[in-house]
mmCIF file of C-alpha atoms in Angstrom:
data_model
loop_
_atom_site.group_PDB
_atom_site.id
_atom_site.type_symbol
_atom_site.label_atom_id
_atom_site.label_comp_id
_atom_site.label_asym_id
_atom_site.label_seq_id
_atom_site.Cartn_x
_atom_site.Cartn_y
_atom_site.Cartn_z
ATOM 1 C CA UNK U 1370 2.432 -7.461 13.004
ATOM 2 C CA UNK U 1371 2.064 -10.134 10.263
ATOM 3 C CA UNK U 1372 5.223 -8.509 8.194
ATOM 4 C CA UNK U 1373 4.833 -11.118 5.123
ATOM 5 C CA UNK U 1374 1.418 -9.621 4.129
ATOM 6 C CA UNK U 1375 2.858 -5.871 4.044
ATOM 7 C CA UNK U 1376 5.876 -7.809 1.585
ATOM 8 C CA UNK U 1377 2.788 -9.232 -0.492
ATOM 9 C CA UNK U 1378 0.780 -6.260 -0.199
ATOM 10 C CA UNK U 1379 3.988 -4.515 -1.828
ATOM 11 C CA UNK U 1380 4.602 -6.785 -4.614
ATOM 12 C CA UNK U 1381 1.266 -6.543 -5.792
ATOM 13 C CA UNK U 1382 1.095 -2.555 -5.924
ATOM 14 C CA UNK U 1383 4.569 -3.101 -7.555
ATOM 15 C CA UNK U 1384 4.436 -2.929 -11.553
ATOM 16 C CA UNK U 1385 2.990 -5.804 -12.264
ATOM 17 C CA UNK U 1386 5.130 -8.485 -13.897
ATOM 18 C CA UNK U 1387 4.829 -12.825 -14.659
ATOM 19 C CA UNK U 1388 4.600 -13.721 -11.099
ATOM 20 C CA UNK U 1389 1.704 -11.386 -10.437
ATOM 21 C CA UNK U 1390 -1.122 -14.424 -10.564
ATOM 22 C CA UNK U 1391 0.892 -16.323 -7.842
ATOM 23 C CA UNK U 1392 1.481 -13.303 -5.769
ATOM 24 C CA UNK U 1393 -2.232 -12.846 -5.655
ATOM 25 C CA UNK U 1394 -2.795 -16.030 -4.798
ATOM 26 C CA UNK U 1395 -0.557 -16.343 -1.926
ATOM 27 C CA UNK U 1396 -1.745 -13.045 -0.554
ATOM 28 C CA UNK U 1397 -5.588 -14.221 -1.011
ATOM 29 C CA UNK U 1398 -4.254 -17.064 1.201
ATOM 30 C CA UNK U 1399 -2.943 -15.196 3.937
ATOM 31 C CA UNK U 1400 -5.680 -13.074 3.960
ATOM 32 C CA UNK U 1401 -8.145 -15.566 4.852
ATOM 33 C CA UNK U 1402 -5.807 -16.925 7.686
ATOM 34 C CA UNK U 1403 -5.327 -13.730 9.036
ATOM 35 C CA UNK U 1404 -7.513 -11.138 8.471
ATOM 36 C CA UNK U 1405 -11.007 -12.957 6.968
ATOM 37 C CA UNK U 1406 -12.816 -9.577 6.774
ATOM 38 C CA UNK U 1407 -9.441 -7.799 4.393
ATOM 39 C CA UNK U 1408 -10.047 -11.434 2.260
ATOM 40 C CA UNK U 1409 -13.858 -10.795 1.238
ATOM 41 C CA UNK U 1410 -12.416 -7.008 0.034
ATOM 42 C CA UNK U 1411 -9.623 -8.305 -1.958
ATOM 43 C CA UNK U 1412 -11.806 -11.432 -3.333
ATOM 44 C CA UNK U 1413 -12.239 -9.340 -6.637
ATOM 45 C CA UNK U 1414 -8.502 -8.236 -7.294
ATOM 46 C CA UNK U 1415 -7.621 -11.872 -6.862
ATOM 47 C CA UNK U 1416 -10.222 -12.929 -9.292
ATOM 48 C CA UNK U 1417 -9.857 -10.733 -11.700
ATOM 49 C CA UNK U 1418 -5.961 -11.387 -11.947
ATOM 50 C CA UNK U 1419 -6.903 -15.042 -12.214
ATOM 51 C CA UNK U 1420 -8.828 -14.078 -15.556
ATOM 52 C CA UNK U 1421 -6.368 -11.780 -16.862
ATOM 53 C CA UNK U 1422 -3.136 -11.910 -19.314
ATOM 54 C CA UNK U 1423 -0.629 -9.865 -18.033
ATOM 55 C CA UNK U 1424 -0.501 -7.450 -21.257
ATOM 56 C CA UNK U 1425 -4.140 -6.727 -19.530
ATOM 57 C CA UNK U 1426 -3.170 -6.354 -15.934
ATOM 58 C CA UNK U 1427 -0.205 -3.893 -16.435
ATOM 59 C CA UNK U 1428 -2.733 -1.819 -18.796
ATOM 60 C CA UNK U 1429 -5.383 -1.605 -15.449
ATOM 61 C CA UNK U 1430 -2.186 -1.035 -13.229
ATOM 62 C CA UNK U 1431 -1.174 2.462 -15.558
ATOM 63 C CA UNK U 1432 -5.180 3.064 -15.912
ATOM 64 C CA UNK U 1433 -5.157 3.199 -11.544
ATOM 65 C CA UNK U 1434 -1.959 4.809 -10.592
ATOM 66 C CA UNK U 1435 -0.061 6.457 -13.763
ATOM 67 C CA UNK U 1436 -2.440 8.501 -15.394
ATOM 68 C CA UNK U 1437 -4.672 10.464 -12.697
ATOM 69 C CA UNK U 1438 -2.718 12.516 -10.150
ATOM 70 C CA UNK U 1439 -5.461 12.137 -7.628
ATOM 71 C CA UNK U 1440 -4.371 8.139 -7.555
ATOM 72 C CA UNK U 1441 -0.786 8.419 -7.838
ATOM 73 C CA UNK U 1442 0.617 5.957 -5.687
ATOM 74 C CA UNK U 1443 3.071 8.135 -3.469
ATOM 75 C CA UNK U 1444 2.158 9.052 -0.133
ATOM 76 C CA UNK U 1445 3.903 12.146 0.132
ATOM 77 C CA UNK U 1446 2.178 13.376 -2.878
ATOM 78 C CA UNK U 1447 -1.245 12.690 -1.368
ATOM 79 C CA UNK U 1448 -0.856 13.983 1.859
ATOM 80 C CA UNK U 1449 1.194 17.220 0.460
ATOM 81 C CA UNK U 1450 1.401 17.676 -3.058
ATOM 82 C CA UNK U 1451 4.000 18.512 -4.889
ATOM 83 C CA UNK U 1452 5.362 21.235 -2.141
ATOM 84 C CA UNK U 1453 7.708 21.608 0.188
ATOM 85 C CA UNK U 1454 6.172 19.237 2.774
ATOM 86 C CA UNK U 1455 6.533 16.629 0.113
ATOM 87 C CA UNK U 1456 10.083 17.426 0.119
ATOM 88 C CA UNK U 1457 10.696 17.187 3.836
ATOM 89 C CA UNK U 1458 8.604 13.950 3.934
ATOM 90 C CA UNK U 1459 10.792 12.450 1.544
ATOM 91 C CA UNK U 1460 13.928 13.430 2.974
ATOM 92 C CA UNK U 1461 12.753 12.271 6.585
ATOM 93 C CA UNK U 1462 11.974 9.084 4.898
ATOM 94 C CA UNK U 1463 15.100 8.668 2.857
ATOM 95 C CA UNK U 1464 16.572 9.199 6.840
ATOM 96 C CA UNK U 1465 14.855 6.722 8.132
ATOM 97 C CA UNK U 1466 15.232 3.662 5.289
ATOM 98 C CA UNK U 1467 19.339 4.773 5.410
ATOM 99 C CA UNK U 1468 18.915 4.106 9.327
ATOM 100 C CA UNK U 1469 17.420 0.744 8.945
ATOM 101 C CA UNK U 1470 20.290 -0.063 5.895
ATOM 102 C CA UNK U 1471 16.616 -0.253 3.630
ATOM 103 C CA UNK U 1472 16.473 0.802 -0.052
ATOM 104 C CA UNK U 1473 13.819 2.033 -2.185
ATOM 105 C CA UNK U 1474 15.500 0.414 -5.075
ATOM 106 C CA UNK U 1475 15.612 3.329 -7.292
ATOM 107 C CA UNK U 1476 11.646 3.921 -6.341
ATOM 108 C CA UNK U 1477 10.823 7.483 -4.752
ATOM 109 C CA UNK U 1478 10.679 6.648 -1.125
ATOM 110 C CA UNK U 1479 7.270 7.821 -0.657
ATOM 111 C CA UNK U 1480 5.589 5.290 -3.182
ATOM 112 C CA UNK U 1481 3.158 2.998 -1.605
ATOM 113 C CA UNK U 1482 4.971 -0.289 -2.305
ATOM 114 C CA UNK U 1483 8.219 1.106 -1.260
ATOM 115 C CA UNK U 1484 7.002 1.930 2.113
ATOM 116 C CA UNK U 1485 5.010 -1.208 2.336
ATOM 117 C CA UNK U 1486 8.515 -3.323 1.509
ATOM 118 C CA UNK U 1487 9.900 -1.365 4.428
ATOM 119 C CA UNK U 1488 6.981 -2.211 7.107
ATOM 120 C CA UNK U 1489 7.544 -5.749 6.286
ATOM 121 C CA UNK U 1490 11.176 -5.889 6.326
ATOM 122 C CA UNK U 1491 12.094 -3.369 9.142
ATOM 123 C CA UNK U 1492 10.694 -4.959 13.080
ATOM 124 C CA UNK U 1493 9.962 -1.553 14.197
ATOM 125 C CA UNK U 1494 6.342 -2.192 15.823
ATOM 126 C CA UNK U 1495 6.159 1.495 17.051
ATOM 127 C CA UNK U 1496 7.225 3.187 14.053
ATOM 128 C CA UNK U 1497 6.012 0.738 11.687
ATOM 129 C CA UNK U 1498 2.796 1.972 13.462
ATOM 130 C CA UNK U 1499 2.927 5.815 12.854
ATOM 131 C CA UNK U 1500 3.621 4.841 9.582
ATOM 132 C CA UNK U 1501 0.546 3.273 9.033
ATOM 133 C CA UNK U 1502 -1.471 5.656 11.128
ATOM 134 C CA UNK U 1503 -0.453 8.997 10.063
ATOM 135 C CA UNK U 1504 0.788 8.409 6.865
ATOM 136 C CA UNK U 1505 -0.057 5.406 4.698
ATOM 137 C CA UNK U 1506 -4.056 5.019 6.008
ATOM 138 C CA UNK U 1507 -4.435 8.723 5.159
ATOM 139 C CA UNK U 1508 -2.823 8.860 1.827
ATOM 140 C CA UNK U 1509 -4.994 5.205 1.026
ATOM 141 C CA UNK U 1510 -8.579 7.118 2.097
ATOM 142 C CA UNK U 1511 -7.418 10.096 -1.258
ATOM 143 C CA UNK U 1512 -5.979 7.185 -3.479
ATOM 144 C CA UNK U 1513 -8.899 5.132 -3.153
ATOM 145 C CA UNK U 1514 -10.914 8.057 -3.690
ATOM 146 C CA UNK U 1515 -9.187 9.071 -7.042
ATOM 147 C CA UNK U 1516 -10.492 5.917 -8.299
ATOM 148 C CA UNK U 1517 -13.454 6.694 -9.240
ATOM 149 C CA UNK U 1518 -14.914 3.050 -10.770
ATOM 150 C CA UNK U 1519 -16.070 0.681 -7.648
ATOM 151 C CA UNK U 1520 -14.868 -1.834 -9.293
ATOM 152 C CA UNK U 1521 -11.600 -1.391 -10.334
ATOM 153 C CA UNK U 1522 -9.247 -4.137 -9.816
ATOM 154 C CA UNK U 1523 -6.790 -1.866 -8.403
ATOM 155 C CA UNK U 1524 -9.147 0.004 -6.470
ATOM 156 C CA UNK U 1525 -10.282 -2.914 -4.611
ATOM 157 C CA UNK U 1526 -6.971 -4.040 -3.622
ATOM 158 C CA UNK U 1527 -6.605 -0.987 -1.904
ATOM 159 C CA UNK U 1528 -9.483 -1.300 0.081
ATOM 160 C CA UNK U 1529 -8.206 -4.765 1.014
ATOM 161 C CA UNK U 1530 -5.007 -3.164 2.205
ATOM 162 C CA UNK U 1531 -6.905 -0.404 3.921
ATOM 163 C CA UNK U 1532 -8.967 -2.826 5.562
ATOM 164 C CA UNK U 1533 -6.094 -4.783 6.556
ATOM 165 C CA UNK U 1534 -3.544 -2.267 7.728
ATOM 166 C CA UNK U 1535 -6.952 -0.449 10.027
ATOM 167 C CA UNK U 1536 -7.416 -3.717 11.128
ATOM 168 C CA UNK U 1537 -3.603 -4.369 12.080
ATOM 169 C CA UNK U 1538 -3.409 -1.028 13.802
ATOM 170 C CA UNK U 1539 -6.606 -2.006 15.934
ATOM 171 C CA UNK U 1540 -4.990 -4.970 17.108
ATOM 172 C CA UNK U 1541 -1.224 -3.802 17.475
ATOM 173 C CA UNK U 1542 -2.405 -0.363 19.003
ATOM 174 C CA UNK U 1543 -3.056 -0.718 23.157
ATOM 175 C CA UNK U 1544 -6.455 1.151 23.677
ATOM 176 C CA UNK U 1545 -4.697 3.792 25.292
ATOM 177 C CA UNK U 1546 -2.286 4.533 23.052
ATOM 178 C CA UNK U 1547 -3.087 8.277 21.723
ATOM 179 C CA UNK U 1548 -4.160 8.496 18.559
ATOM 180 C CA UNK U 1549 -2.628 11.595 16.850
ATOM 181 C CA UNK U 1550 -4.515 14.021 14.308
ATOM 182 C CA UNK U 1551 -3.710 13.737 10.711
ATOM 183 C CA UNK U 1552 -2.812 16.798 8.827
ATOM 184 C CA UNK U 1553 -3.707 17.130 5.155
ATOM 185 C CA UNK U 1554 -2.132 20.200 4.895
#
């Protein structure tokens, strides 16, 4: 599991601040090395942060994640809601990151970068795994959705990182693994 692309993957759906053109460029470069075919999806993002000032960038960051609830960036919240799944979600996760001595930072423990920071920090192949499978590529499909302009910086970012992480779980995954259901419930 290539754990420095999940770290860049997380700084970028971080608030964006200075460093955000270099981050972008670094994870463009990985991309290519690693997974060509997540590369050609985040092409755009990396462009367009090129272009940008970052007055600009942190107004498209809000504009994707802050201001529609059908894009918010937490997983628990797109899988649940605001209910008492989400609660139990979050608490299991809070579990898990005190486990692995791993903080959120002051971040909800469900938001996408958070748990991103954790899959590249914490060597847990297996449970890095159902992470990915059950929760993150699930809550990525309604995020992605929520943005409703193709083109979207933001938006195609996350299909990079979708791309990638169905890619990662392809390759990681033996073939005979089961695959369990997802619940949106």
């Amino acid at each position: 599991m290539n754990l420095e692309l999940c770290l860049s993957f997380s700084r970028l759906l971080s608030y964006p601040k200075t460093q955000v053109k270099t981050l972008a460029a670094d994870c463009y470069r990985q991309l290519k090395d690693f997974d060509p075919q997540a590369a050609v999806a985040f092409a755009p993002f990396s462009t367009f942060i090129e272009q940008q000032k970052l007055p600009q960038i942190e107004e498209l960051y809000t504009s994707a994640f802050d201001l529609q609830a059908l894009s918010f960036p937490y997983v628990g919240y797109q899988l649940c809601g605001e209910s008492q799944a989400r609660t139990m979600f979050l608490m299991k996760l809070q579990e898990i990151y005190t486990q692995q001595n791993f903080s959120s930072e002051g971040e909800l423990p469900d938001h996408l970068s958070v748990m991103l920071r954790f899959i590249g920090t914490v060597p847990d192949p297996q449970g890095n795994q159902e992470i990915i499978r059950d929760g993150l590529l699930p809550a990525l499909e309604k995020i992605i959705q929520g943005i409703e302009n193709q083109q979207h910086p933001y938006r195609q970012l996350l299909v990079s990182l979708q791309t990638y992480l169905t890619n990662l779980i392809a390759t990681e995954l033996p073939e005979s693994a089961p695959q369990k259901e997802v619940s949106h419930g």
